[in-house]
Amino acid sequence: MSYVTTLEQTRFVFPDLRTLLAKATPLRSGDVLAGVAADGPVERLAAQMALADLPLAAFVGADVPGVEGDEVSELIAARHDPAAFAPVASLTVGEFREWLLAPEADAAAIGALKWGLTPEMVAAVSKICRMQDLVSIAAKVRVLSAFRSTIGLPGRLATRNQPNHPTDDTRGIAASALDGLLMGTGDAVIGVNPATDSVEDYIRIVTLLDDLRLALEIPTQSCCLGHVTTAMAAMDKGAPVDLVFQSVAGSQKANDEFGVTLAMLAEAQEAALALGRGTVGTNAMYFETGQGSALSAEAHYGVDQQTMEARAYAVAREFDPLLVNTVVGFIGPEYLFNGKQILRAGLEDHFCGKLLGLPMGVDVCYTNHVEADQDDMDTLMITLCAAGVNFVITVPGSDDVMLNYQSLSFHDAVFARETLGLKPAPEFEDWLKRIGLTDAEGRLQDAPPALAGNAAVTGLLELSA
Amino acid sequence: MSGKSRTEALMAPLKAMTEARIGMGRSGGGLPTRASLAFALDHARAKEAVWSEMDRTKLAETLADLGPIGFASSRVSGREEYLTRPDLGRLLGDEADLPGAEPGGLAIVVADGLSATAVELNAAAVLRALVPALGDTGLPLAGIVLARQARVALGDEIAQRMGAAAAVTLIGERPGLSASDSLGAYISWAPRPGMPNADRTCISNIRSGGLVPDLAAAQIARLLKDMKRVGASGLEMKARLATLPAP
């Protein structure tokens, strides 16, 4: 079936859903690279108008990539719930946008759609939303998740403390983690991207993070972001694994590139839950995604990168994660060229993740070969905070010395608390007050003397001597 | 904050444990001014490395005594297109001027990649150490080609056109904040367009503060010897070497 818009006697014809979605996507370099982008701003608008008039129901049972036997497409089809879809089943994509913006669509109404919406539906509506729409709609959605802390409550922002080190040095990781804790970060997770992927290093890293957590009695969870198979092997050996991590993407072939299948993720989730380490909840998975990963694996099937990204969320929501974040500016200028494209993509990803029911966070980040700087990151962070983002990534001084890119800083977390008024997870907020790192109003204080005398801290200091 | 806080005093001895920007102090949610500007300077250096052009004339003069010099460009027209179209950066453009050579030698390609700064600071030093060591590898130098707007794979196509048995592509790596002058070396046996990444052997972080040029050259020469011995590069070279007795 083809889709047509006529603008002042010019007929624009889009032969299939895949083409319509791609051409309706706001400009980004990855779609140009893939050869699927609109030929210009007028054709893009024609596609957006055709898309706005398309019934949402056109996506039910539609296989957008059209690849026989793709397990992500099969999962999307199998999970679609007609009863949950019923409230919006008669709407077009354009009417759905208005439905979402209207005050009647509150957290409960939008949340009830979760299993009625497919990734392609939410990608479609995001393409005809301005940034302000992406903020106002997402801000109404609440997705809570919990392990030792509760993430996603209104008026709160959690942070991942990311103490990476280029050689996974134990003291280097501990020093950065402590720096972040002293700035009040780490309520989402204290999570290390390992430079190596051996089981021994994985176990050493989760053990050092767990020791730090126990010594300071921090109500949070830790994670080593190694491969899911490494996590499984570590759990087999009795390692203290809180969250199991995996990068995921929107097609089976793209997930093959990551060396992961749905069955492996199910097995890993089961193993993590069997450890019973959560105290206030049982969300034990952590996923990262990012626009362009399917294209870079040549596993996009002519589908635009933003729709493929939304399909990754269908994978993530299958496993009740504690945390999901897009690593939005990491992939490079051939996918997202500049600050403008990163800003838009970060808000789209957050919006689509939230509508699909994910506890969505964002790694607000960039590399040195994209046209972006700290000002762009400030804008994205502030906009995401207005949109109610569940958590953001923070690193020492915005400089990740292992992955060689710039993310938000521990300082930025202080800014979000004190200028934007966003509190940490309630369990973590209590801990910060109890040990004296924040005052009664939640303002960050100088390191309390008692903390400097803690065994974990003095142990680290002795190692430095 | 004026004066040294307890947080800063606590973190000060830990700074030696990592290159990460820890213990920097703060003013509210902001960095101290000096640290904020120092970060911006590191970023400015990295941007400059990405956007600057390689000075091929000057480099050709510097390297002239080492062997025949050639010139090539990819199909990319400018820096912005280079960043957004990696596919075009892998294809050889029309106006290549490649040295003629006997088949079976080594083609060296010096490519700007993502950091012309890395090439400017380190390429000549690597080649000054590498070229004299080639006698030991049994691979005569077919020539050195200076390639603009180039991705790694362009080196393989250039080397194939020159009839070379092996290619060494020295290319500017994506600049980090702490170092914007890292050079990478990609080495391939039987170079050809469309080679999978797994068929190349890579050495990275070549710079004065990382893997120093002399050591990098020695490593490259040793790898070339191994490649010639087993007739493969990349993962296949590793696999074949594993089945052989030590030389």
XYZ file of C-alpha atoms in Angstrom, chain A residues 7-465:
459
model
C 0.997 19.954 -1.844
C 0.125 22.684 -4.386
C -0.322 20.285 -7.301
C 2.773 18.247 -6.453
C 2.017 14.649 -5.559
C 4.368 13.010 -3.071
C 4.085 9.223 -3.064
C 5.596 7.015 -0.377
C 5.462 3.380 -1.454
C 5.404 1.716 1.969
C 5.361 2.310 5.744
C 9.115 2.028 6.031
C 9.664 4.772 3.448
C 6.941 6.957 4.934
C 8.470 6.741 8.428
C 11.997 7.403 7.162
C 11.055 10.408 5.046
C 8.963 11.877 7.887
C 11.984 11.792 10.243
C 13.554 15.137 11.192
C 16.935 15.450 9.466
C 19.852 13.452 10.852
C 23.052 12.300 9.194
C 22.497 8.559 9.789
C 19.368 8.500 7.635
C 21.239 10.394 4.897
C 24.095 7.891 5.135
C 21.585 5.027 4.878
C 19.989 6.680 1.848
C 16.515 6.742 3.440
C 16.145 10.436 4.362
C 13.706 12.826 2.688
C 15.034 14.690 -0.340
C 14.489 18.019 1.363
C 12.363 19.875 3.888
C 9.259 19.968 1.661
C 9.272 16.245 0.966
C 9.828 15.708 4.711
C 6.732 17.785 5.507
C 4.707 15.941 2.877
C 5.689 12.677 4.562
C 4.841 14.071 7.994
C 1.407 15.133 6.725
C 0.760 11.698 5.217
C 1.931 10.109 8.440
C -0.327 12.353 10.537
C -3.342 11.147 8.519
C -2.409 7.489 8.851
C -4.605 5.432 11.208
C -2.576 4.152 14.173
C -4.194 0.795 13.500
C -2.191 0.577 10.262
C 0.762 -0.432 12.452
C -1.060 -3.361 14.037
C 0.312 -6.504 12.425
C 2.519 -4.443 10.086
C 6.054 -5.803 9.797
C 7.983 -2.594 9.078
C 11.461 -4.100 8.468
C 9.782 -6.999 6.618
C 12.373 -9.620 7.536
C 11.210 -13.197 7.816
C 11.818 -14.735 11.248
C 13.274 -11.645 13.020
C 12.714 -12.390 16.709
C 12.329 -8.699 17.625
C 9.509 -8.287 15.060
C 7.921 -11.480 16.350
C 8.133 -10.208 19.927
C 6.521 -6.881 18.949
C 3.641 -8.674 17.223
C 3.146 -11.174 20.045
C 3.059 -8.540 22.797
C 0.557 -6.183 21.158
C -2.535 -6.115 23.406
C -5.741 -5.070 21.551
C -7.549 -4.300 24.843
C -4.844 -1.860 25.948
C -4.839 -0.344 22.445
C -8.644 0.151 22.403
C -8.733 3.741 23.787
C -6.680 5.022 20.831
C -7.502 2.370 18.222
C -9.665 4.661 16.102
C -7.203 7.585 16.016
C -4.823 8.679 13.300
C -1.198 9.370 14.217
C -1.985 13.100 14.189
C -5.017 12.652 16.427
C -2.952 10.486 18.753
C -0.520 13.388 19.189
C -3.441 15.629 20.224
C -4.819 12.893 22.506
C -1.445 12.686 24.269
C -1.181 16.467 24.661
C -4.690 16.891 26.086
C -5.017 17.211 29.885
C -7.280 14.135 30.047
C -4.290 12.019 29.056
C -2.735 11.786 32.516
C -0.117 9.405 33.867
C -2.685 6.646 34.409
C -4.288 6.985 30.962
C -0.965 7.017 29.114
C 0.501 4.281 31.321
C -2.473 2.006 30.563
C -1.579 2.083 26.844
C 1.820 0.420 27.458
C 1.182 -2.978 25.835
C -1.227 -1.526 23.279
C 1.472 0.610 21.711
C 4.119 -0.748 19.376
C 7.557 0.838 18.818
C 6.563 1.893 15.312
C 3.458 3.717 16.647
C 5.417 5.753 19.181
C 8.209 6.429 16.676
C 5.565 7.670 14.217
C 3.955 10.101 16.644
C 7.346 11.365 17.835
C 8.221 12.325 14.247
C 5.353 14.824 14.101
C 6.073 16.251 17.564
C 8.040 19.388 18.193
C 10.582 19.265 20.993
C 8.113 20.969 23.307
C 5.553 18.197 22.608
C 8.186 15.553 23.362
C 8.766 17.270 26.705
C 5.180 17.936 27.724
C 3.908 14.446 26.902
C 6.856 12.596 28.459
C 6.601 14.752 31.590
C 3.148 13.288 32.258
C 4.339 9.681 32.144
C 5.521 7.941 35.320
C 7.551 4.769 35.121
C 8.789 3.529 38.482
C 11.417 0.877 39.032
C 13.217 -0.272 42.151
C 16.023 -2.457 43.470
C 17.627 -0.904 46.585
C 16.431 2.557 45.594
C 13.243 3.717 43.866
C 13.707 5.448 40.520
C 11.207 7.578 38.594
C 9.140 9.299 41.294
C 7.852 12.807 40.460
C 10.201 15.677 41.238
C 13.231 13.402 41.386
C 16.234 12.716 39.190
C 18.562 9.790 39.773
C 22.150 9.640 38.578
C 24.465 6.885 37.500
C 27.902 7.354 39.022
C 30.216 6.099 36.227
C 33.737 5.750 37.655
C 35.423 4.262 34.575
C 39.180 3.746 34.365
C 41.233 2.985 31.211
C 42.743 -0.193 32.705
C 40.012 -1.025 35.234
C 42.458 -0.220 38.027
C 40.790 -0.985 41.363
C 42.052 2.165 43.123
C 41.293 4.361 40.111
C 37.700 3.128 39.978
C 37.254 3.523 43.749
C 38.699 7.052 43.726
C 36.292 8.203 40.988
C 33.333 6.466 42.647
C 34.116 8.243 45.938
C 34.422 11.587 44.138
C 30.925 11.012 42.727
C 29.460 9.967 46.065
C 30.823 13.108 47.702
C 28.910 15.052 45.035
C 25.732 13.123 45.827
C 25.599 10.893 42.737
C 24.988 7.180 42.334
C 21.357 6.610 43.324
C 20.495 4.991 39.963
C 23.585 2.803 40.004
C 27.323 2.889 40.491
C 28.225 1.372 37.153
C 31.594 0.702 35.502
C 32.162 0.095 31.791
C 35.006 -2.407 31.902
C 37.984 -1.970 29.576
C 38.382 -5.741 29.549
C 35.729 -8.431 29.310
C 37.202 -11.248 31.375
C 35.170 -12.956 34.076
C 37.985 -12.333 36.601
C 37.956 -8.581 36.000
C 34.159 -8.538 36.072
C 34.156 -10.255 39.468
C 36.885 -7.940 40.788
C 34.918 -4.860 39.684
C 31.529 -5.884 41.111
C 33.224 -6.992 44.311
C 35.010 -3.674 44.788
C 31.781 -1.751 44.129
C 29.842 -4.002 46.503
C 32.491 -3.598 49.221
C 32.226 0.185 48.868
C 28.420 0.049 49.041
C 28.461 -2.122 52.142
C 31.157 -0.116 53.924
C 29.241 3.131 53.459
C 25.796 1.462 53.731
C 24.624 3.108 50.518
C 21.064 2.282 49.410
C 21.963 1.788 45.769
C 22.986 -0.924 43.332
C 26.156 -1.612 41.430
C 26.847 -2.892 37.949
C 29.758 -3.910 35.782
C 28.664 -3.257 32.209
C 30.323 -6.343 30.731
C 28.630 -8.708 28.314
C 25.594 -10.625 29.562
C 27.468 -13.923 29.178
C 30.270 -12.576 31.403
C 27.679 -11.631 34.018
C 26.205 -15.134 33.848
C 29.621 -16.699 34.343
C 30.320 -14.357 37.279
C 26.985 -15.197 38.929
C 27.822 -18.892 38.498
C 30.961 -18.252 40.530
C 28.966 -16.535 43.271
C 29.946 -12.916 42.485
C 27.859 -10.135 44.109
C 25.936 -9.133 40.975
C 23.149 -6.571 41.480
C 22.198 -5.525 37.935
C 22.866 -7.477 34.761
C 23.743 -5.206 31.843
C 23.429 -5.581 28.092
C 23.434 -3.328 25.004
C 20.410 -4.100 22.853
C 19.150 -3.034 19.412
C 16.024 -3.188 17.275
C 16.540 -6.238 15.083
C 17.705 -9.784 15.647
C 20.658 -9.269 13.314
C 21.737 -6.130 15.202
C 21.470 -8.040 18.477
C 23.599 -10.794 16.916
C 26.325 -8.140 16.535
C 26.089 -7.622 20.299
C 26.220 -11.390 20.736
C 22.852 -11.581 22.442
C 19.452 -13.234 21.959
C 16.130 -12.839 23.766
C 16.598 -16.296 25.289
C 19.976 -15.295 26.757
C 18.458 -12.169 28.298
C 15.620 -14.187 29.824
C 18.118 -16.625 31.316
C 20.233 -13.782 32.720
C 17.214 -12.073 34.267
C 16.185 -15.314 35.919
C 19.682 -15.818 37.338
C 19.832 -12.234 38.679
C 16.408 -12.517 40.314
C 17.398 -15.822 41.891
C 20.108 -13.975 43.829
C 17.375 -11.950 45.567
C 19.640 -8.958 46.200
C 17.048 -6.193 45.742
C 15.506 -4.810 48.931
C 12.747 -2.469 47.742
C 12.153 -3.946 44.275
C 13.015 -6.672 41.788
C 14.021 -4.780 38.640
C 17.409 -6.359 38.017
C 18.275 -5.522 34.395
C 20.096 -2.558 32.871
C 20.023 -1.874 29.110
C 21.766 0.654 26.904
C 20.696 1.567 23.374
C 21.387 4.293 20.841
C 20.207 5.495 17.450
C 22.426 4.186 14.653
C 23.454 0.879 16.217
C 21.348 -1.143 13.768
C 22.685 0.793 10.770
C 26.273 0.372 11.924
C 25.648 -3.387 12.069
C 24.005 -3.197 8.598
C 20.916 -4.624 10.277
C 18.418 -1.787 9.710
C 16.615 -3.125 6.596
C 16.014 0.342 5.173
C 14.233 1.471 8.358
C 15.217 4.895 9.751
C 17.481 4.906 12.797
C 14.937 6.412 15.191
C 12.316 3.733 14.443
C 14.981 1.040 14.874
C 15.876 2.595 18.228
C 12.240 2.454 19.400
C 12.207 -1.230 18.435
C 15.103 -1.802 20.833
C 12.766 -0.665 23.616
C 10.450 -3.592 22.811
C 13.403 -5.833 23.680
C 14.183 -3.915 26.877
C 10.628 -3.831 28.254
C 10.372 -7.591 28.015
C 12.757 -7.932 30.976
C 11.423 -5.437 33.569
C 14.587 -3.336 33.733
C 15.589 -1.004 36.558
C 17.359 1.280 34.072
C 17.362 1.861 30.335
C 19.320 4.650 28.707
C 20.131 5.791 25.226
C 23.804 6.732 24.818
C 22.637 9.424 22.495
C 25.729 11.321 21.361
C 28.288 8.538 21.558
C 27.948 7.005 18.114
C 29.461 9.834 16.069
C 28.699 12.454 13.401
C 27.806 9.997 10.657
C 24.646 9.206 12.677
C 23.976 12.435 14.620
C 26.021 15.280 13.236
C 25.679 18.111 15.695
C 24.192 19.403 18.929
C 20.829 20.035 17.269
C 20.513 16.443 16.053
C 21.691 15.031 19.398
C 19.243 17.233 21.301
C 16.297 16.092 19.209
C 17.353 12.418 19.311
C 17.783 12.459 23.094
C 14.280 13.810 23.592
C 12.780 11.392 21.047
C 14.431 8.416 22.716
C 13.251 9.484 26.160
C 9.711 10.092 24.846
C 9.467 6.767 22.996
C 10.947 4.819 25.905
C 8.511 6.357 28.378
C 5.452 5.731 26.154
C 6.521 2.096 25.848
C 6.697 1.898 29.642
C 10.453 1.992 30.214
C 12.267 3.593 33.189
C 14.075 5.791 30.723
C 17.309 7.642 31.296
C 19.725 9.339 28.918
C 23.493 9.468 28.645
C 23.727 13.142 27.680
C 26.986 12.955 25.761
C 29.121 13.793 22.741
C 32.426 12.924 21.129
C 35.088 15.301 19.857
C 34.281 14.693 16.192
C 30.672 15.890 16.402
C 29.714 19.559 16.245
C 28.641 19.863 19.855
C 29.991 21.228 23.117
C 29.147 21.680 26.787
C 26.470 24.279 25.991
C 24.569 21.691 23.917
C 24.786 19.212 26.782
C 23.488 21.790 29.254
C 20.514 22.404 26.967
C 19.757 18.705 26.585
C 20.086 18.048 30.315
C 17.800 20.915 31.292
C 15.236 19.948 28.643
C 15.317 16.306 29.741
C 14.846 17.363 33.351
C 11.754 19.300 32.260
C 10.602 16.104 30.507
C 10.987 14.136 33.749
C 13.900 11.918 32.755
C 14.378 9.088 35.278
C 18.160 9.316 35.426
C 21.275 10.620 33.689
C 24.884 9.413 33.503
C 27.523 11.383 35.403
C 31.336 11.099 35.301
C 34.176 13.056 36.919
C 34.458 16.458 35.237
C 32.430 15.364 32.159
C 35.485 13.458 30.881
C 35.215 9.682 30.600
C 38.858 8.645 30.462
C 38.056 5.057 29.469
C 35.472 5.518 26.708
C 36.989 8.833 25.529
C 33.826 10.859 25.302
C 32.143 13.610 27.295
C 29.093 12.885 29.427
C 27.473 14.949 32.180
C 29.549 15.599 35.276
C 29.027 14.990 38.981
C 28.840 18.790 39.152
C 25.879 18.755 36.764
C 24.013 16.572 39.257
C 24.532 19.239 41.922
C 23.172 21.831 39.482
C 20.063 19.715 38.748
C 19.374 19.356 42.481
C 20.018 22.901 43.543
C 18.842 24.944 40.545
C 16.183 22.674 39.027
C 15.026 21.432 42.435
C 15.167 17.721 41.590
C 15.741 15.348 44.489
C 17.543 12.010 44.386
C 15.788 8.666 44.944
C 14.128 8.783 48.392
C 16.272 6.033 49.967
C 19.430 7.747 48.733
C 18.152 11.171 49.783
C 17.752 9.836 53.342
C 21.243 8.343 53.253
C 22.819 11.610 52.092
C 21.140 13.432 55.004
C 21.980 10.714 57.527
C 25.690 10.787 56.827
C 25.702 14.570 56.608
C 26.493 15.011 52.912
C 23.350 17.116 52.504
C 21.564 19.442 54.904
C 17.864 19.375 55.807
C 17.033 21.213 52.565
C 19.037 18.730 50.494
C 21.901 21.124 49.757
C 25.263 19.434 49.250
C 27.668 19.888 52.171
C 31.396 19.562 52.564
C 32.548 15.989 53.315
C 31.526 15.132 56.897
C 34.498 14.256 59.147
C 32.934 10.880 59.995
C 33.013 9.888 56.339
C 36.732 10.563 56.109
C 37.174 8.069 58.966
C 35.159 5.298 57.308
C 37.179 2.109 56.792
C 36.523 2.063 53.027
C 37.800 5.609 52.698
C 40.802 5.245 54.988
C 41.680 1.982 53.200
C 41.756 3.846 49.910
C 43.794 6.658 51.402
C 46.344 4.194 52.779
C 46.734 2.704 49.308
C 47.495 6.174 47.979
C 50.194 6.809 50.572
